[in-house]
mmCIF file of C-alpha atoms in Angstrom:
data_model
loop_
_atom_site.group_PDB
_atom_site.id
_atom_site.type_symbol
_atom_site.label_atom_id
_atom_site.label_comp_id
_atom_site.label_asym_id
_atom_site.label_seq_id
_atom_site.Cartn_x
_atom_site.Cartn_y
_atom_site.Cartn_z
ATOM 1 C CA LYS A 41 -1.225 -1.756 -8.670
ATOM 2 C CA ALA A 42 -0.295 -3.229 -5.170
ATOM 3 C CA GLY A 43 -3.225 -4.383 -2.783
ATOM 4 C CA VAL A 44 -5.142 -4.005 -0.118
ATOM 5 C CA THR A 45 -2.606 -3.405 2.989
ATOM 6 C CA GLN A 46 -3.522 -3.287 6.258
ATOM 7 C CA THR A 47 -1.803 -2.679 9.973
ATOM 8 C CA PRO A 48 -0.747 -4.819 11.738
ATOM 9 C CA ARG A 49 -0.798 -8.808 10.728
ATOM 10 C CA TYR A 50 -1.454 -10.060 14.567
ATOM 11 C CA LEU A 51 -2.198 -8.173 17.660
ATOM 12 C CA ILE A 52 -2.786 -9.433 20.938
ATOM 13 C CA LYS A 53 -4.391 -7.451 23.539
ATOM 14 C CA THR A 54 -6.494 -7.921 26.660
ATOM 15 C CA ARG A 55 -10.268 -7.077 27.921
ATOM 16 C CA GLY A 56 -10.959 -3.670 28.681
ATOM 17 C CA GLN A 57 -8.403 -2.704 26.176
ATOM 18 C CA GLN A 58 -8.977 -0.544 22.754
ATOM 19 C CA VAL A 59 -7.292 -0.960 19.183
ATOM 20 C CA THR A 60 -6.963 0.519 16.838
ATOM 21 C CA LEU A 61 -6.698 -0.965 13.050
ATOM 22 C CA SER A 62 -5.384 0.486 10.077
ATOM 23 C CA CYS A 63 -6.586 -0.296 6.199
ATOM 24 C CA SER A 64 -4.911 1.410 2.994
ATOM 25 C CA PRO A 65 -7.265 -0.241 0.500
ATOM 26 C CA ILE A 66 -5.970 0.117 -3.343
ATOM 27 C CA SER A 67 -4.978 3.612 -5.415
ATOM 28 C CA GLY A 68 -8.409 4.540 -7.089
ATOM 29 C CA HIS A 69 -11.131 2.836 -4.590
ATOM 30 C CA ARG A 70 -12.441 4.925 -2.345
ATOM 31 C CA SER A 71 -14.949 3.328 -1.322
ATOM 32 C CA VAL A 72 -13.436 1.209 2.092
ATOM 33 C CA SER A 73 -15.346 -2.360 4.104
ATOM 34 C CA TRP A 74 -14.258 -4.247 7.032
ATOM 35 C CA TYR A 75 -15.825 -7.122 8.238
ATOM 36 C CA GLN A 76 -14.581 -9.438 11.125
ATOM 37 C CA GLN A 77 -15.081 -12.993 10.615
ATOM 38 C CA THR A 78 -14.952 -15.532 12.973
ATOM 39 C CA PRO A 79 -15.545 -19.875 13.340
ATOM 40 C CA GLY A 80 -18.686 -19.074 14.612
ATOM 41 C CA GLN A 81 -20.186 -16.289 13.054
ATOM 42 C CA GLY A 82 -17.971 -16.557 9.614
ATOM 43 C CA LEU A 83 -17.801 -13.180 7.905
ATOM 44 C CA GLN A 84 -19.852 -10.336 8.996
ATOM 45 C CA PHE A 85 -20.187 -6.751 7.887
ATOM 46 C CA LEU A 86 -18.197 -3.710 9.978
ATOM 47 C CA PHE A 87 -19.526 -1.050 8.348
ATOM 48 C CA GLU A 88 -18.580 0.904 4.821
ATOM 49 C CA TYR A 89 -16.587 4.169 4.310
ATOM 50 C CA PHE A 90 -16.760 5.386 1.297
ATOM 51 C CA SER A 91 -15.471 9.554 -0.065
ATOM 52 C CA GLU A 92 -14.944 9.666 4.427
ATOM 53 C CA THR A 93 -18.305 9.028 4.896
ATOM 54 C CA GLN A 94 -20.302 5.716 6.751
ATOM 55 C CA ARG A 95 -22.276 4.633 4.341
ATOM 56 C CA ASN A 96 -23.174 1.332 5.186
ATOM 57 C CA LYS A 97 -23.108 -0.020 8.443
ATOM 58 C CA GLY A 98 -23.293 -3.627 10.418
ATOM 59 C CA ASN A 99 -25.210 -4.913 12.788
ATOM 60 C CA PHE A 100 -22.476 -4.571 15.633
ATOM 61 C CA PRO A 101 -22.540 -2.444 19.053
ATOM 62 C CA GLY A 102 -21.326 1.154 19.536
ATOM 63 C CA ARG A 103 -17.960 -0.078 20.322
ATOM 64 C CA PHE A 104 -17.118 -0.698 16.871
ATOM 65 C CA SER A 105 -16.013 2.207 14.973
ATOM 66 C CA GLY A 106 -14.602 4.133 12.074
ATOM 67 C CA ARG A 107 -13.106 6.796 9.320
ATOM 68 C CA GLN A 108 -12.363 7.116 6.479
ATOM 69 C CA PHE A 109 -8.980 9.946 5.593
ATOM 70 C CA SER A 110 -9.293 12.181 2.823
ATOM 71 C CA ASN A 111 -6.288 9.761 0.863
ATOM 72 C CA SER A 112 -8.992 6.787 0.939
ATOM 73 C CA ARG A 113 -6.873 4.399 3.827
ATOM 74 C CA SER A 114 -9.258 3.612 6.908
ATOM 75 C CA GLU A 115 -9.229 2.504 10.463
ATOM 76 C CA MET A 116 -11.853 1.161 13.000
ATOM 77 C CA ASN A 117 -11.702 0.675 16.427
ATOM 78 C CA VAL A 118 -12.835 -1.047 19.253
ATOM 79 C CA SER A 119 -13.261 -0.033 22.757
ATOM 80 C CA THR A 120 -13.008 -2.081 25.621
ATOM 81 C CA LEU A 121 -12.484 -5.130 23.739
ATOM 82 C CA GLU A 122 -14.046 -8.017 24.763
ATOM 83 C CA LEU A 123 -12.702 -12.011 24.737
ATOM 84 C CA GLY A 124 -15.328 -12.328 21.726
ATOM 85 C CA ASP A 125 -13.808 -9.784 19.791
ATOM 86 C CA SER A 126 -10.999 -11.643 19.281
ATOM 87 C CA ALA A 127 -11.507 -12.730 15.067
ATOM 88 C CA LEU A 128 -9.887 -11.786 11.807
ATOM 89 C CA TYR A 129 -10.946 -8.104 11.008
ATOM 90 C CA LEU A 130 -10.717 -8.317 6.785
ATOM 91 C CA CYS A 131 -10.843 -4.373 4.570
ATOM 92 C CA ALA A 132 -11.624 -4.545 1.799
ATOM 93 C CA SER A 133 -11.526 -1.662 -1.037
ATOM 94 C CA MET A 134 -13.332 -1.096 -4.011
ATOM 95 C CA VAL A 135 -13.942 2.704 -6.818
ATOM 96 C CA ALA A 136 -17.046 3.216 -5.747
ATOM 97 C CA THR A 137 -20.672 1.595 -6.009
ATOM 98 C CA SER A 138 -21.748 -1.558 -4.510
ATOM 99 C CA SER A 139 -22.448 -2.648 -7.753
ATOM 100 C CA GLU A 140 -18.292 -4.133 -8.108
ATOM 101 C CA THR A 141 -16.377 -6.054 -6.552
ATOM 102 C CA GLN A 142 -14.858 -6.045 -3.455
ATOM 103 C CA TYR A 143 -11.100 -7.053 -2.704
ATOM 104 C CA PHE A 144 -9.457 -7.719 0.114
ATOM 105 C CA GLY A 145 -6.248 -7.272 2.292
ATOM 106 C CA PRO A 146 -4.697 -10.324 4.184
ATOM 107 C CA GLY A 147 -6.967 -9.543 8.063
ATOM 108 C CA THR A 148 -5.503 -8.828 10.508
ATOM 109 C CA ARG A 149 -5.913 -11.067 13.163
ATOM 110 C CA LEU A 150 -6.776 -9.214 16.968
ATOM 111 C CA LEU A 151 -6.494 -11.973 19.480
ATOM 112 C CA VAL A 152 -7.995 -10.987 23.024
ATOM 113 C CA LEU A 153 -6.936 -12.018 26.479
ATOM 114 C CA GLY B 67 -3.250 -19.759 9.146
ATOM 115 C CA GLU B 68 -6.194 -18.882 10.974
ATOM 116 C CA SER B 69 -9.429 -21.210 10.848
ATOM 117 C CA VAL B 70 -11.831 -20.268 8.557
ATOM 118 C CA GLY B 71 -14.355 -21.613 9.690
ATOM 119 C CA LEU B 72 -14.367 -25.315 12.101
ATOM 120 C CA HIS B 73 -17.742 -26.648 11.118
ATOM 121 C CA LEU B 74 -17.943 -25.480 7.481
ATOM 122 C CA PRO B 75 -19.352 -27.777 5.006
ATOM 123 C CA THR B 76 -17.002 -29.475 3.069
ATOM 124 C CA LEU B 77 -15.803 -30.937 0.020
ATOM 125 C CA SER B 78 -13.453 -33.253 -1.394
ATOM 126 C CA VAL B 79 -12.579 -34.590 -4.242
ATOM 127 C CA GLN B 80 -9.849 -35.922 -6.854
ATOM 128 C CA GLU B 81 -7.575 -33.781 -7.952
ATOM 129 C CA GLY B 82 -8.574 -34.030 -12.020
ATOM 130 C CA ASP B 83 -12.136 -33.553 -10.951
ATOM 131 C CA ASN B 84 -14.329 -31.340 -11.882
ATOM 132 C CA SER B 85 -15.715 -29.162 -8.457
ATOM 133 C CA ILE B 86 -19.352 -28.214 -7.799
ATOM 134 C CA ILE B 87 -19.531 -25.874 -4.763
ATOM 135 C CA ASN B 88 -23.783 -23.971 -3.639
ATOM 136 C CA CYS B 89 -24.938 -21.822 -2.168
ATOM 137 C CA ALA B 90 -27.937 -20.749 -1.671
ATOM 138 C CA TYR B 91 -28.067 -16.898 -1.304
ATOM 139 C CA SER B 92 -31.607 -14.951 1.295
ATOM 140 C CA ASN B 93 -32.686 -12.054 -0.776
ATOM 141 C CA SER B 94 -34.701 -12.158 -4.111
ATOM 142 C CA ALA B 95 -33.161 -7.833 -4.457
ATOM 143 C CA SER B 96 -29.973 -9.374 -5.005
ATOM 144 C CA ASP B 97 -29.123 -7.889 -8.128
ATOM 145 C CA TYR B 98 -24.584 -8.873 -7.535
ATOM 146 C CA PHE B 99 -23.291 -11.835 -6.908
ATOM 147 C CA ILE B 100 -19.406 -12.988 -6.278
ATOM 148 C CA TRP B 101 -17.537 -16.254 -5.555
ATOM 149 C CA TYR B 102 -14.300 -15.232 -3.369
ATOM 150 C CA LYS B 103 -11.676 -18.451 -2.291
ATOM 151 C CA GLN B 104 -9.368 -17.721 0.563
ATOM 152 C CA GLU B 105 -6.493 -19.315 1.601
ATOM 153 C CA SER B 106 -5.497 -20.093 5.598
ATOM 154 C CA GLY B 107 -3.356 -17.038 6.450
ATOM 155 C CA LYS B 108 -5.136 -14.618 2.989
ATOM 156 C CA GLY B 109 -7.701 -12.621 2.960
ATOM 157 C CA PRO B 110 -10.821 -13.844 0.838
ATOM 158 C CA GLN B 111 -9.715 -13.344 -3.543
ATOM 159 C CA PHE B 112 -11.890 -12.723 -6.128
ATOM 160 C CA ILE B 113 -12.692 -15.686 -8.514
ATOM 161 C CA ILE B 114 -15.397 -14.682 -10.505
ATOM 162 C CA ASP B 115 -19.300 -12.337 -10.154
ATOM 163 C CA ILE B 116 -21.863 -12.597 -12.772
ATOM 164 C CA ARG B 117 -25.212 -10.013 -12.391
ATOM 165 C CA SER B 118 -28.757 -11.536 -11.746
ATOM 166 C CA ASN B 119 -29.733 -10.279 -16.407
ATOM 167 C CA MET B 120 -27.645 -13.540 -16.716
ATOM 168 C CA ASP B 121 -27.596 -17.528 -15.177
ATOM 169 C CA LYS B 122 -23.892 -18.456 -16.855
ATOM 170 C CA ARG B 123 -20.643 -17.394 -16.440
ATOM 171 C CA GLN B 124 -17.357 -18.689 -17.619
ATOM 172 C CA GLY B 125 -14.198 -17.460 -16.572
ATOM 173 C CA GLN B 126 -10.576 -19.697 -16.305
ATOM 174 C CA ARG B 127 -11.776 -23.428 -15.367
ATOM 175 C CA VAL B 128 -14.531 -21.807 -12.987
ATOM 176 C CA THR B 129 -18.167 -20.955 -13.955
ATOM 177 C CA VAL B 130 -20.923 -19.504 -12.189
ATOM 178 C CA LEU B 131 -23.739 -20.563 -12.156
ATOM 179 C CA LEU B 132 -26.845 -18.378 -11.330
ATOM 180 C CA ASN B 133 -30.403 -19.269 -10.591
ATOM 181 C CA LYS B 134 -33.008 -16.842 -9.565
ATOM 182 C CA THR B 135 -35.668 -18.805 -9.277
ATOM 183 C CA VAL B 136 -34.975 -20.963 -6.298
ATOM 184 C CA LYS B 137 -32.740 -18.478 -5.455
ATOM 185 C CA HIS B 138 -29.305 -21.002 -5.612
ATOM 186 C CA LEU B 139 -25.889 -20.582 -7.321
ATOM 187 C CA SER B 140 -23.021 -22.550 -7.906
ATOM 188 C CA LEU B 141 -19.517 -22.601 -9.327
ATOM 189 C CA GLN B 142 -18.172 -25.388 -10.698
ATOM 190 C CA ILE B 143 -13.596 -26.025 -10.823
ATOM 191 C CA ALA B 144 -12.685 -27.774 -13.903
ATOM 192 C CA ALA B 145 -10.159 -30.086 -13.642
ATOM 193 C CA THR B 146 -10.066 -29.456 -9.387
ATOM 194 C CA GLN B 147 -6.024 -28.688 -8.707
ATOM 195 C CA PRO B 148 -4.088 -29.355 -5.252
ATOM 196 C CA GLY B 149 -4.143 -24.964 -4.894
ATOM 197 C CA ASP B 150 -7.439 -25.208 -5.146
ATOM 198 C CA SER B 151 -8.275 -26.208 -1.613
ATOM 199 C CA ALA B 152 -9.516 -23.353 -0.038
ATOM 200 C CA VAL B 153 -12.751 -22.828 1.410
ATOM 201 C CA TYR B 154 -14.547 -21.333 -0.827
ATOM 202 C CA PHE B 155 -17.985 -18.470 -0.194
ATOM 203 C CA CYS B 156 -20.587 -16.368 -2.227
ATOM 204 C CA ALA B 157 -21.226 -13.557 -1.378
ATOM 205 C CA GLU B 158 -24.484 -10.981 -2.417
ATOM 206 C CA ILE B 159 -25.135 -8.002 -3.104
ATOM 207 C CA SER B 160 -28.412 -6.170 -2.979
ATOM 208 C CA PRO B 161 -29.439 -3.240 -4.256
ATOM 209 C CA ALA B 162 -29.050 -0.848 -0.862
ATOM 210 C CA SER B 163 -25.824 -2.075 -1.198
ATOM 211 C CA LYS B 164 -24.304 -4.478 1.796
ATOM 212 C CA LEU B 165 -22.602 -7.186 0.586
ATOM 213 C CA THR B 166 -23.546 -10.509 2.237
ATOM 214 C CA PHE B 167 -21.927 -13.340 2.681
ATOM 215 C CA GLY B 168 -21.958 -17.372 2.507
ATOM 216 C CA THR B 169 -21.111 -20.100 6.142
ATOM 217 C CA GLY B 170 -18.910 -20.813 2.963
ATOM 218 C CA THR B 171 -17.387 -24.625 2.282
ATOM 219 C CA ARG B 172 -14.221 -26.381 2.259
ATOM 220 C CA LEU B 173 -12.856 -27.807 -0.389
ATOM 221 C CA GLN B 174 -9.657 -30.247 -0.585
ATOM 222 C CA VAL B 175 -7.888 -31.430 -3.329
ATOM 223 C CA THR B 176 -6.903 -35.009 -2.482
ATOM 224 C CA LEU B 177 -4.028 -36.692 -5.066
#
């Protein structure tokens, strides 16, 4: 079974631009969560989608948004990029409920200049 | 690879020794805990999990201990190998369904 895949793996943007990252979960997994990882803040939860609906949300500004498609693939979007948005963005999938293991993708490294 | 955490606590162990990585969690209502391993350039990888109705669980070369009284979790790695070098995170899952990660510990295995 293929793992979680994320595209692109690396991205360079400039301040003010917007970016869209993509995540394909493990086949059969219906929940997709997004995390931001930075040296200073560690791993921080952005949001979780399940059956095309946002089920949980972390404490990030509205510039960060996401969506999930009927095939469980998910995208996250960051608008009006700031230098502090430079981070590794990780996607994780699980079958359905919170009491299950989440499996992570390799991440997308975003650099904002 | 990416810098997972420049200021992470670091544990150095010699190859062949046992490693113990500790984690304090915050929510006494959390009922599910996971240890993840993150190598440079990769996403976190599941190692072992434990539910709150247990205090110990063993896997292959790894053991997780849970002490709910003091909200403490530990990961023991037996006969540590160079391939175990990575950053290790504990994660707690609350009944509200949020997964919260600890800050991580960098394990360095010396030859």
